[in-house]
Tab-separated table of C-alpha atoms and ligand atoms in Angstrom:
chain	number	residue	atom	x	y	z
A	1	UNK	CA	-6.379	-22.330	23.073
A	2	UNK	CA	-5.828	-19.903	20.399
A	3	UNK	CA	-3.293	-17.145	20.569
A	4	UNK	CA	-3.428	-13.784	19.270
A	5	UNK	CA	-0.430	-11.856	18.595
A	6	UNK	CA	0.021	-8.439	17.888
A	7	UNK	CA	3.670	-6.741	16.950
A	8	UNK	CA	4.830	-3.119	16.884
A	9	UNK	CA	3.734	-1.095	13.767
A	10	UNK	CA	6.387	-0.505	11.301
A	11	UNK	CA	3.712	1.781	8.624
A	12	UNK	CA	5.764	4.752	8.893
A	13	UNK	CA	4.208	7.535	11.851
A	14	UNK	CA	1.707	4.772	12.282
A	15	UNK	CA	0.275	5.272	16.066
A	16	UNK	CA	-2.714	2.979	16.457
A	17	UNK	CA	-2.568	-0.249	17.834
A	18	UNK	CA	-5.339	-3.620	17.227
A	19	UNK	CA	-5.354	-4.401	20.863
A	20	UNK	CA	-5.328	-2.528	23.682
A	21	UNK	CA	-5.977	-3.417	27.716
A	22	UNK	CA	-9.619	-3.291	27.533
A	23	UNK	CA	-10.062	-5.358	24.260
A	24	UNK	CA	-7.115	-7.693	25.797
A	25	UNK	CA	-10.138	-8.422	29.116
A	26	UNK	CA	-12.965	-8.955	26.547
A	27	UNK	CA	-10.485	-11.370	23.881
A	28	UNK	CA	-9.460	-13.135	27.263
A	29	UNK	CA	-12.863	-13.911	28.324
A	30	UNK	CA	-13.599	-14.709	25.407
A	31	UNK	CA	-11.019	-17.725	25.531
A	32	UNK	CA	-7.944	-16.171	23.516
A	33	UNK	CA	-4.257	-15.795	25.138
A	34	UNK	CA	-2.994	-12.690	23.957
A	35	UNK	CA	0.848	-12.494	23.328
A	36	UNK	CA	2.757	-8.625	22.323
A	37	UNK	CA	5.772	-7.399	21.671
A	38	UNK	CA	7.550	-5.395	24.502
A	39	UNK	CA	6.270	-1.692	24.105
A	40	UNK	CA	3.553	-2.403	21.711
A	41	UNK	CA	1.704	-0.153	22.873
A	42	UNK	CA	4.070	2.930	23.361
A	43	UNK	CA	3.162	5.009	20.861
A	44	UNK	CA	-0.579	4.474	21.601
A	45	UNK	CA	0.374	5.561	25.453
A	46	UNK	CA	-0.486	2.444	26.530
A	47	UNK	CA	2.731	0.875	28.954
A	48	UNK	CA	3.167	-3.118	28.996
A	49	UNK	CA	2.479	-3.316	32.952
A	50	UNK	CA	-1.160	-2.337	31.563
A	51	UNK	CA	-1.379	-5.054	29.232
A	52	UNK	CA	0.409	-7.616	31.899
A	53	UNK	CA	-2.580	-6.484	34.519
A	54	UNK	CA	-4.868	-8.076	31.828
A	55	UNK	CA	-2.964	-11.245	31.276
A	56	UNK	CA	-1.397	-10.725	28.239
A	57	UNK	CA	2.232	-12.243	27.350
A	58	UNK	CA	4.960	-9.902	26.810
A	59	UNK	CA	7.346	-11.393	24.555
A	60	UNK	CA	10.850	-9.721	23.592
A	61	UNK	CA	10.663	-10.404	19.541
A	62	UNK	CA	8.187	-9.913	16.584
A	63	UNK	CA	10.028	-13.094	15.556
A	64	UNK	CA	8.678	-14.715	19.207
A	65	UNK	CA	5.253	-13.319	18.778
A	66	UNK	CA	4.852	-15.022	15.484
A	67	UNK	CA	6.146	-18.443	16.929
A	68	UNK	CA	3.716	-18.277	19.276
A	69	UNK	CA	0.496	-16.957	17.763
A	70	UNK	CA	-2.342	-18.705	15.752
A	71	UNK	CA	-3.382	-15.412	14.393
A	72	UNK	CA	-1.497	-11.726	14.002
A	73	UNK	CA	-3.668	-8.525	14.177
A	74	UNK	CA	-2.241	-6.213	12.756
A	75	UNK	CA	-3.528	-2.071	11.949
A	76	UNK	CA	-1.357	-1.966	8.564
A	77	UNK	CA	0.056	-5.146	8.152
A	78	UNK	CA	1.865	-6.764	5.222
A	79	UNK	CA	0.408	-4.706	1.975
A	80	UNK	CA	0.680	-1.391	3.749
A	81	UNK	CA	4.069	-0.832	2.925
A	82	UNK	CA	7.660	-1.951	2.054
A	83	UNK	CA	8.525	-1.758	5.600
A	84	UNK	CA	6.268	-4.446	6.835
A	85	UNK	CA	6.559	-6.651	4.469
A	86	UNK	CA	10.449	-6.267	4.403
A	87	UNK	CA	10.016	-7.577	7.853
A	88	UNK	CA	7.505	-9.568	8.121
A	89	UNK	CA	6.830	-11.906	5.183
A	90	UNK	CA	10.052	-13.729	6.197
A	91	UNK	CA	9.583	-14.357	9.517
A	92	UNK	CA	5.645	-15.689	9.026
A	93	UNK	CA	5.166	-18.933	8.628
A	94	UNK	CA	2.868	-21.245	6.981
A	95	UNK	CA	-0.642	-21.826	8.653
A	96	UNK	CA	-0.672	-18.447	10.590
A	97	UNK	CA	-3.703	-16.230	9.939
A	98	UNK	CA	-3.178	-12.347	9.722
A	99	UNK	CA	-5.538	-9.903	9.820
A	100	UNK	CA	-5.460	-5.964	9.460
A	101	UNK	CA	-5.642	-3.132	7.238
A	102	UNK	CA	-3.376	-5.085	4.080
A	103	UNK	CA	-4.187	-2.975	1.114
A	104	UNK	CA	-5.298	-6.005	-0.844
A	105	UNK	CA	-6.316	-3.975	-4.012
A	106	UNK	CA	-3.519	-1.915	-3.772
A	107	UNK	CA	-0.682	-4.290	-3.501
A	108	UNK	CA	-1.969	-7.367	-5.087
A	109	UNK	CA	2.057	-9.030	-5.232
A	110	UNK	CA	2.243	-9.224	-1.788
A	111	UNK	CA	-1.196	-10.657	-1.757
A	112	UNK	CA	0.604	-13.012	-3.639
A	113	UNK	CA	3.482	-13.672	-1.894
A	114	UNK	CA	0.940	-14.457	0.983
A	115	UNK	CA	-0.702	-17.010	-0.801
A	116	UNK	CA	2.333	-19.117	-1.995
A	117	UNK	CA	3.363	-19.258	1.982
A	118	UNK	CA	-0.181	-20.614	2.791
A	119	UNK	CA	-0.921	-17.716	5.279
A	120	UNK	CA	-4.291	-16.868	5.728
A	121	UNK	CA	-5.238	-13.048	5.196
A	122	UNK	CA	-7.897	-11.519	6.244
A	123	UNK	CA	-8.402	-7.751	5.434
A	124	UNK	CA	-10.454	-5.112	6.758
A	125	UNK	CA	-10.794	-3.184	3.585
A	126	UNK	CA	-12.591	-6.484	1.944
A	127	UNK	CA	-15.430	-6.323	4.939
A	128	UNK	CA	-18.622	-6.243	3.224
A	129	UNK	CA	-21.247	-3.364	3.541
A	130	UNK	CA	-23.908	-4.750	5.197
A	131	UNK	CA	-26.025	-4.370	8.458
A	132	UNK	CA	-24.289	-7.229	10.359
A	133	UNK	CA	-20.598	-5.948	9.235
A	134	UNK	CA	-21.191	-2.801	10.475
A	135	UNK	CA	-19.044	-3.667	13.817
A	136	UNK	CA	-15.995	-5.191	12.320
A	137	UNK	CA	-15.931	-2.352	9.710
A	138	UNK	CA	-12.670	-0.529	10.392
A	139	UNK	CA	-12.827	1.212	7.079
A	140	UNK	CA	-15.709	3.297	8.399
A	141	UNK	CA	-14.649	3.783	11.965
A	142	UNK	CA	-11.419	5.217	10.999
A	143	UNK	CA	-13.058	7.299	8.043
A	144	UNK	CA	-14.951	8.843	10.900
A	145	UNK	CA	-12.384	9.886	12.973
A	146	UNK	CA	-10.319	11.629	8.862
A	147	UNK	CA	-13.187	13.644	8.440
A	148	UNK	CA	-13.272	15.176	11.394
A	149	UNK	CA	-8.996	15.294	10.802
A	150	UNK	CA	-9.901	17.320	7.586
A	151	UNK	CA	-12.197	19.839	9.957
A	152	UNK	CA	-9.102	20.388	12.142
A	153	UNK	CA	-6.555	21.073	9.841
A	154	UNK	CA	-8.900	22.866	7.035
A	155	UNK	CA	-9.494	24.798	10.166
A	156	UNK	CA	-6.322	26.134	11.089
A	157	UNK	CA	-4.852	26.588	7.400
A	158	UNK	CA	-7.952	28.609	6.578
A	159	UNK	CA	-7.468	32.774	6.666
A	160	UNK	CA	-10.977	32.719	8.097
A	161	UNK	CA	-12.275	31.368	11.216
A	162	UNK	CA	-15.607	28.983	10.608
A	163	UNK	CA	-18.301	30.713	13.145
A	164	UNK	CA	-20.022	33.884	12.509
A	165	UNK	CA	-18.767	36.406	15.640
A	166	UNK	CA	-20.255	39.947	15.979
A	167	UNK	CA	-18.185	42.300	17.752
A	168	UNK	CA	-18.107	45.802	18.836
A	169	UNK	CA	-15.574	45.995	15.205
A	170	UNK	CA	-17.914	44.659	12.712
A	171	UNK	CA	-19.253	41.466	11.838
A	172	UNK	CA	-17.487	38.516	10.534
A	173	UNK	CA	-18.961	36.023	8.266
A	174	UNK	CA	-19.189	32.552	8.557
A	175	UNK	CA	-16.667	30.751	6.609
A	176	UNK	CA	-17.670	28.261	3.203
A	177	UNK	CA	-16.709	25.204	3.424
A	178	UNK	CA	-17.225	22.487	0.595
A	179	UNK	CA	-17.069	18.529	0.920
A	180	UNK	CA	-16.919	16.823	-2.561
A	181	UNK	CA	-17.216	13.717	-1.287
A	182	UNK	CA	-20.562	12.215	1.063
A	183	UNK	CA	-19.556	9.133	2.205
A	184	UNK	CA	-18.584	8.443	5.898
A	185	UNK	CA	-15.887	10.812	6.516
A	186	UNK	CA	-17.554	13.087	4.085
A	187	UNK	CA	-20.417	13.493	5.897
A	188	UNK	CA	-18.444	13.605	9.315
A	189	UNK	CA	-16.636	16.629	7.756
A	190	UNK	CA	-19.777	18.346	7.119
A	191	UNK	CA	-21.386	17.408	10.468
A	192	UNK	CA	-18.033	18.786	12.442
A	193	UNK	CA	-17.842	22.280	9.690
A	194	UNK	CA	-21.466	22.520	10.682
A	195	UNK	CA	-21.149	22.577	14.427
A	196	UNK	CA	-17.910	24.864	14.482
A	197	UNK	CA	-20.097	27.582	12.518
A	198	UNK	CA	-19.675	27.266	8.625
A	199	UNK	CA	-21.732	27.414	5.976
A	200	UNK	CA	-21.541	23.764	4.424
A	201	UNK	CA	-22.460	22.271	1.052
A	202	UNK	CA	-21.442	18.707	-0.114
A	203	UNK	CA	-22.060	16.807	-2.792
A	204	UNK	CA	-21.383	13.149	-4.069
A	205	UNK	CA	-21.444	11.510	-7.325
A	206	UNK	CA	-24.305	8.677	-5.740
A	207	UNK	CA	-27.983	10.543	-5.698
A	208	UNK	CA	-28.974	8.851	-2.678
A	209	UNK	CA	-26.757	11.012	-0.247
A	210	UNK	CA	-28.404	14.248	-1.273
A	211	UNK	CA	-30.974	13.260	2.149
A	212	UNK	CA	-27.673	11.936	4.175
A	213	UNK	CA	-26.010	15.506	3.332
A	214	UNK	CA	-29.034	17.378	4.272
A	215	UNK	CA	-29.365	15.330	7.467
A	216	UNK	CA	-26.386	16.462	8.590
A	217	UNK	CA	-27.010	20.131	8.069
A	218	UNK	CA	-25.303	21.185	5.102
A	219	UNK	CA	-26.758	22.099	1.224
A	220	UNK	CA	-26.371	19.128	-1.555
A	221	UNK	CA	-25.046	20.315	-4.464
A	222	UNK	CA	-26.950	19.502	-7.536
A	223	UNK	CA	-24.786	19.479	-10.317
A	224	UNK	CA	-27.659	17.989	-12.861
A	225	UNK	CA	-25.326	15.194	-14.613
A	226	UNK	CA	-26.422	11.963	-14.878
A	227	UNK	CA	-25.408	9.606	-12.168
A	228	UNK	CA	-27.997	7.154	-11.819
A	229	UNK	CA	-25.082	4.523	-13.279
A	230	UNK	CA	-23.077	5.800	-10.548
A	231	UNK	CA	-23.637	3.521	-8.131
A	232	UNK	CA	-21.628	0.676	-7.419
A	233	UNK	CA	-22.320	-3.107	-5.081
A	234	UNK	CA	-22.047	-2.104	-1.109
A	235	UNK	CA	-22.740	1.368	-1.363
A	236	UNK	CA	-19.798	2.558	-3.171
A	237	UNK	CA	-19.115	4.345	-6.201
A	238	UNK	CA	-17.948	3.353	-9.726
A	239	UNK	CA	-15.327	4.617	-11.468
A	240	UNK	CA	-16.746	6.603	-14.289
A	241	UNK	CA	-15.054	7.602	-17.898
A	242	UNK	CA	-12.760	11.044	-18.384
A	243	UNK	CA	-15.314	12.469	-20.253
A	244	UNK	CA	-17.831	12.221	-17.049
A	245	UNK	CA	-14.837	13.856	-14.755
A	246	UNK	CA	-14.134	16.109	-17.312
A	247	UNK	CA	-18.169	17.866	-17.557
A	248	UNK	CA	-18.143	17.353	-13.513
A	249	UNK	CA	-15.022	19.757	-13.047
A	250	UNK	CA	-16.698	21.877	-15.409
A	251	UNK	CA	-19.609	22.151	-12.918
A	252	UNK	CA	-17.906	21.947	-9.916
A	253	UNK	CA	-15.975	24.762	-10.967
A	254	UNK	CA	-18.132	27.421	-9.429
A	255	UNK	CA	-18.373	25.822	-6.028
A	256	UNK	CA	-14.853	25.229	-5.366
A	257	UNK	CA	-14.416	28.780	-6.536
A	258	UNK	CA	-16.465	30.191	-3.875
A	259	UNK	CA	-15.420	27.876	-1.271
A	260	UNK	CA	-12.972	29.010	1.520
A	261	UNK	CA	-12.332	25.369	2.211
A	262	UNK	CA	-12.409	22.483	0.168
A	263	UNK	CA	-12.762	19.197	1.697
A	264	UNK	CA	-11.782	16.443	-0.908
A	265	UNK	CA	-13.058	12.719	-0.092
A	266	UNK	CA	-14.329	11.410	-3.281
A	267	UNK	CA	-12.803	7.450	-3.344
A	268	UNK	CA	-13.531	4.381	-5.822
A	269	UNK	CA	-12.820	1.168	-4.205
A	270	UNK	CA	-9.354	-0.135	-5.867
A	271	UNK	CA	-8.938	2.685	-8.207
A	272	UNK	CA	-7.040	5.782	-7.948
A	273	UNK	CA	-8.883	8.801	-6.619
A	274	UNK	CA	-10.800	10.770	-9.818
A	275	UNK	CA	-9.344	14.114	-10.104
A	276	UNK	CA	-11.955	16.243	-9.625
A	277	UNK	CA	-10.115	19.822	-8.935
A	278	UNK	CA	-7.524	21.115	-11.423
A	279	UNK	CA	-4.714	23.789	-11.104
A	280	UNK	CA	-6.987	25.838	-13.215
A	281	UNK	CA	-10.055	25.599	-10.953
A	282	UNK	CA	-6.644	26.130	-8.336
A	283	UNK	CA	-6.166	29.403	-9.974
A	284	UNK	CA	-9.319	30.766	-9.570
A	285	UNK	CA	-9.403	30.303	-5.750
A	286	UNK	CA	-8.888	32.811	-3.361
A	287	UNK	CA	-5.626	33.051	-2.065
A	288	UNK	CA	-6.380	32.307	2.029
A	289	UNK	CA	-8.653	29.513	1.198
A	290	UNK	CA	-7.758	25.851	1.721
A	291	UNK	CA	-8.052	22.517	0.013
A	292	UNK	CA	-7.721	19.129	2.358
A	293	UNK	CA	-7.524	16.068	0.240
A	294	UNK	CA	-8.613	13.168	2.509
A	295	UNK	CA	-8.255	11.161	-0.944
A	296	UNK	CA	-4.311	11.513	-1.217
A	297	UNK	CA	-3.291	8.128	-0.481
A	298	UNK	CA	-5.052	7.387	-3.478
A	299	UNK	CA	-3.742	10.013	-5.601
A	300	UNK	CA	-5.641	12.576	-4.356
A	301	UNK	CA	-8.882	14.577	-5.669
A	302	UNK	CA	-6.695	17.606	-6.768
A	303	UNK	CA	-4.167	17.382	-9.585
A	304	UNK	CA	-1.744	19.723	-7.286
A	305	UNK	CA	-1.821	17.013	-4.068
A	306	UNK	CA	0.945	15.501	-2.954
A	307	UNK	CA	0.296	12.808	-0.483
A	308	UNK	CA	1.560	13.706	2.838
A	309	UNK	CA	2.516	17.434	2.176
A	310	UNK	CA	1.673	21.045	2.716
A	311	UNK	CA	1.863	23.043	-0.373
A	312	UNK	CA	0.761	26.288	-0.981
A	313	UNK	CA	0.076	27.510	-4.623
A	314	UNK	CA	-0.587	31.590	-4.979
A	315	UNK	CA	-1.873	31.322	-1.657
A	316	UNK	CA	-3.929	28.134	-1.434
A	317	UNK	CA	-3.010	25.866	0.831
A	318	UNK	CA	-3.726	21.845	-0.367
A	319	UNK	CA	-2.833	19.400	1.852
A	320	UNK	CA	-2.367	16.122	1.538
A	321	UNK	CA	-3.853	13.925	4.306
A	322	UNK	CA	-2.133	10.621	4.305
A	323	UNK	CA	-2.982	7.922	7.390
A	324	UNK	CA	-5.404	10.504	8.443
A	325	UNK	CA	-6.828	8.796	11.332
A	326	UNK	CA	-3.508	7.553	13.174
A	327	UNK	CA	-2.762	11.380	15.082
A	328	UNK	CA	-5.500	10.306	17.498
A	329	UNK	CA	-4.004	7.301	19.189
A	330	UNK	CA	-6.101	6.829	21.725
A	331	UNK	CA	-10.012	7.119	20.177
A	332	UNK	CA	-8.429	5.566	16.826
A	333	UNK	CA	-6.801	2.754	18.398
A	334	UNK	CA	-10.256	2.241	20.891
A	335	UNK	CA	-12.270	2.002	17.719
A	336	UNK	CA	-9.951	0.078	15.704
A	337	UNK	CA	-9.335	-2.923	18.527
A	338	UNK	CA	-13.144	-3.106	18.921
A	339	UNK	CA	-13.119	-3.449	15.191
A	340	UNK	CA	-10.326	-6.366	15.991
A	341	UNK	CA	-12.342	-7.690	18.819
A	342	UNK	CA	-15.468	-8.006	17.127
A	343	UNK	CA	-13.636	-9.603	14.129
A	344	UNK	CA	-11.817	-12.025	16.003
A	345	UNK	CA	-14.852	-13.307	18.183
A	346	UNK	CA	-15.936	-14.756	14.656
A	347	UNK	CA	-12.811	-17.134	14.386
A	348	UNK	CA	-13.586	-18.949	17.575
A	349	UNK	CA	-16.097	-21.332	18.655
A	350	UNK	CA	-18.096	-21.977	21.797
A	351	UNK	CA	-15.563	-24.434	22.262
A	352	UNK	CA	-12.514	-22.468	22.680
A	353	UNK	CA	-11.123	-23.529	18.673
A	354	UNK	CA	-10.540	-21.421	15.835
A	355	UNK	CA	-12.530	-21.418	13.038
A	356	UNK	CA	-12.899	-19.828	9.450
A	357	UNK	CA	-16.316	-20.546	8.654
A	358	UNK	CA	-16.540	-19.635	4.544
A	359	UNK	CA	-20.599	-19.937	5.031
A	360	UNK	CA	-20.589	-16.149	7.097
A	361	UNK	CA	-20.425	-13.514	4.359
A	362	UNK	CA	-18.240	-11.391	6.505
A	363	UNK	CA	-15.655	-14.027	6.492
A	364	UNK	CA	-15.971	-15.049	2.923
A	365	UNK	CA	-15.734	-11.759	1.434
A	366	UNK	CA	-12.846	-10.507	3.776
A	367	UNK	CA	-10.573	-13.411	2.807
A	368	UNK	CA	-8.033	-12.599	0.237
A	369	UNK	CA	-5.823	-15.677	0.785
A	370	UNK	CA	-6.303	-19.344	1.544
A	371	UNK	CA	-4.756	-22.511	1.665
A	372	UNK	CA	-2.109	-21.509	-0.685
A	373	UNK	CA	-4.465	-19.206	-3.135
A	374	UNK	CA	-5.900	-16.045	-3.861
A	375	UNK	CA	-9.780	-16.841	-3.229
A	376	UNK	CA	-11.339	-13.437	-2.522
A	377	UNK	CA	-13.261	-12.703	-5.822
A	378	UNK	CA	-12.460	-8.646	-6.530
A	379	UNK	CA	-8.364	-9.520	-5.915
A	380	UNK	CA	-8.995	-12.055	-8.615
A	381	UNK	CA	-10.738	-9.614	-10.378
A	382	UNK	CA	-7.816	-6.943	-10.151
A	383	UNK	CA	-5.447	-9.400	-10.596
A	384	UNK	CA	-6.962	-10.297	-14.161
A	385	UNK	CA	-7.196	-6.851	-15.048
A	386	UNK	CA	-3.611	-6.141	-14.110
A	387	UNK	CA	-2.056	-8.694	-15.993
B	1	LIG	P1	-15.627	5.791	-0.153
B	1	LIG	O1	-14.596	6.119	0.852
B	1	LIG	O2	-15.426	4.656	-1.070
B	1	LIG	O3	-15.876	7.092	-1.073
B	1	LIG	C1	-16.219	8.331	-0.488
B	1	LIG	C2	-17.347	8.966	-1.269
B	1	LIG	O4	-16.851	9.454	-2.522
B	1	LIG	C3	-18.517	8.035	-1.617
B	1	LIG	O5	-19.696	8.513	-1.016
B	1	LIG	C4	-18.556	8.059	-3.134
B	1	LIG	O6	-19.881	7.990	-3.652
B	1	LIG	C5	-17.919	9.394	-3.431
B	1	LIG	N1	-17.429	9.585	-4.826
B	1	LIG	C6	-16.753	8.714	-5.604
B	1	LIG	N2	-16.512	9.251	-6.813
B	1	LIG	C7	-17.025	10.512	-6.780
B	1	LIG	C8	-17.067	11.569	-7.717
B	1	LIG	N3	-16.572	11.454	-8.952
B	1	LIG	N4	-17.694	12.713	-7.348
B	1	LIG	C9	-18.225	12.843	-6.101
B	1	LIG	N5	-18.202	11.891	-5.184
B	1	LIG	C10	-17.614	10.728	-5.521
B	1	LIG	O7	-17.064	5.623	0.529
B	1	LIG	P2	-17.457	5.221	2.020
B	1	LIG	O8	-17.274	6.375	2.924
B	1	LIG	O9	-16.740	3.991	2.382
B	1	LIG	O10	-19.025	4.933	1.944
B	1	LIG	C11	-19.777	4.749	0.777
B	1	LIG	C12	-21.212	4.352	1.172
B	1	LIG	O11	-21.276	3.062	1.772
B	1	LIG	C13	-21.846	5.289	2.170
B	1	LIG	O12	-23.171	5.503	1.780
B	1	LIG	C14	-21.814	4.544	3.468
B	1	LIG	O13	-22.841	4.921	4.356
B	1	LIG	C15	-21.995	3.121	2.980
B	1	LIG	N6	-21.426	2.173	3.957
B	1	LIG	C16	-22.227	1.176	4.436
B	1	LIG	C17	-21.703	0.271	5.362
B	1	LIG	C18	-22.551	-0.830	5.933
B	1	LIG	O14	-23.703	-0.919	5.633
B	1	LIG	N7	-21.975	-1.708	6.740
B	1	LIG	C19	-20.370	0.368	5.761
B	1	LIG	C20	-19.577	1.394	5.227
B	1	LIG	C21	-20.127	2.283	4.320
């Protein structure tokens, strides 16, 4: 039988767990024994008597739960951070499969590290885009759940409210709120403005989203540069020269100046975040307007972000959003172990055994170590280019 085990999240504030009762039934069924850690799911508001009711083993150690499991899900697993990999990397032991959110492109050493102990990683952020994926991709899920984050906060920072109200006093106006940015939780952001009452516009670097953007309610942006290069495999965007950013801030200029909130989401897979807003485009805000950088754990879109923080420059607010997703335990962690179940029902067989099957694209692509080496191709690819 193969075990799955799943440990307490050391990502600092993390919140979101990979399993929870209901997946536990449906992994069970499926043929997997499910071991935890006692109070794994605590900070999710899940207690261990509801995981026991589903037959999962309660264990007292990460150290035990590693002993005992085939495979370790993890949400930010070794990758993430210093902490988990402090902790983990020595107590995993060759053979054992992990999978999770790993930062493969981000923290290529401990990639490494992985590989020379022969554990098998498997990362979410490697999933390939395509139609078949779509239920294992955690990336997206979660990026649903920071745009609608961005709404929140954007919302209460903001000196306006977002709906039109008429009143006996006068007449307020709906608020203006721009998303740079129309990828999944770009589009969420302007789908959630939309409904609370604002006047939306977004734009993205990749021409196709101008009908996404529209579909959603909100005014595309046409800035008129050339972005027919822009485009990148699986949907995303490449990573274009200074000179590019430098005539799109020029453009954008006028937009952000007019905006009363600013919703930043504008990512390149395993790059930093371009910079897209300056202090002097800063400057020119209104003081009472609002910038929320869904992009800081990648640097952030806006030269003034700092990842995790609430700063306010002559009046604008710019906030950092780091781990956007994890201050909704319960609908993050319900889409995230779905994510996990879905994932792990590809690693068994029929049969009850585990298998890594190299001929299913999902699998192939999302497989940055194996059998002692680094075989996913775009880590190799970083790798080269960091060296
Ligand atoms: P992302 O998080 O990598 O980036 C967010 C957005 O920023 C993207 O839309 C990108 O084009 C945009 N961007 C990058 N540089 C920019 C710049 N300089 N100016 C303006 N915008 C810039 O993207 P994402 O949310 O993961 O999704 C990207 C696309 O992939 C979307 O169209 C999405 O629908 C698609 N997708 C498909 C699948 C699937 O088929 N399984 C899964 C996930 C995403």
């Amino acid at each position: 039988m193969v075990t799955v085990g799943a440990v307490k999240e050391l990502f600092p504030e993390e919140v979101r767990v990979a399993i929870i009762p209901e997946t536990a039934r449906y992994l069970k069924k499926k043929g997997f024994n499910i071991v935890i850690e006692k109070g794994y799911g605590e900070r999710s508001y899940i207690e261990d008597r509801q995981y026991a009711e589903e037959g999962v083993e309660i264990v007292n150690s990460r150290k035990e739960v590693f002993e005992k499991s085939d495979i370790v899900v993890y949400v930010r697993g070794p990758g993430s951070s210093k902490e988990v990999e402090e902790s983990d990397l020595p107590i995993l032991t060759e053979g054992k499969i992990i999978l999770g959110l790993l930062d493969p492109l981000g923290n290529i050493d401990t990639m490494k590290k992985l590989a020379e102990k022969k554990i098998t990683a498997l990362s979410f952020e490697l999933v390939p885009r395509i139609t078949r994926a779509q239920n294992v991709d955690a990336l997206s899920s979660m990026a649903s759940i920071a745009g609608y984050r961005a709404v929140i906060e954007a919302a209460k920072l903001c000196s306006k409210i977002f709906p039109m109200l008429m009143t006996a006093a006068g007449t307020i106006r709906p608020a203006k709120v721009f998303v740079i940015g129309a990828g999944v939780a770009g589009l969420q952001a302007m789908a959630f403005s939309k409904k609370l009452g604002a006047i939306v516009e977004g734009y993205d670097i990749r021409p196709e989203t101008k009908e996404e953007v529209q579909s959603v309610g909100a005014k595309f942006v046409e800035l008129g540069l050339e972005t027919q290069e822009a485009r990148a495999e699986g949907g995303y965007a490449k990573a274009m020269g200074e000179e590019f950013y430098k005539k799109q801030r020029e453009l954008l200029k006028k937009h952000v100046k007019s905006a009363d909130v600013v919703i930043t989401t504008a990512m390149v897979l395993g790059k930093k975040a371009p910079i897209l807003i300056t202090e002097d485009m800063v400057k020119e805000m209104n003081p009472g307007s609002v910038i929320v950088d869904i992009a800081a754990e990648k640097g952030g879109n806006c030269e003034l972000t700092q990842p995790g923080k609430l700063i306010d420059y002559n009046g604008v607010k710019i906030l950092g959003l780091v781990n956007p997703a994890s201050v909704y335990p319960a609908h993050s962690s319900y889409l995230y172990s779905r994510n996990v179940m879905n994932f792990l029902s590809l690693l068994i067989s029929k049969d009850g055994n585990l298998i890594i099957n190299f001929e299913d694209e999902i699998i192939r692509d999302s497989t940055v170590t194996y059998n002692g080496q680094i075989v996913s191709p775009i880590v190799k690819k970083t790798l080269n280019g960091t060296k």
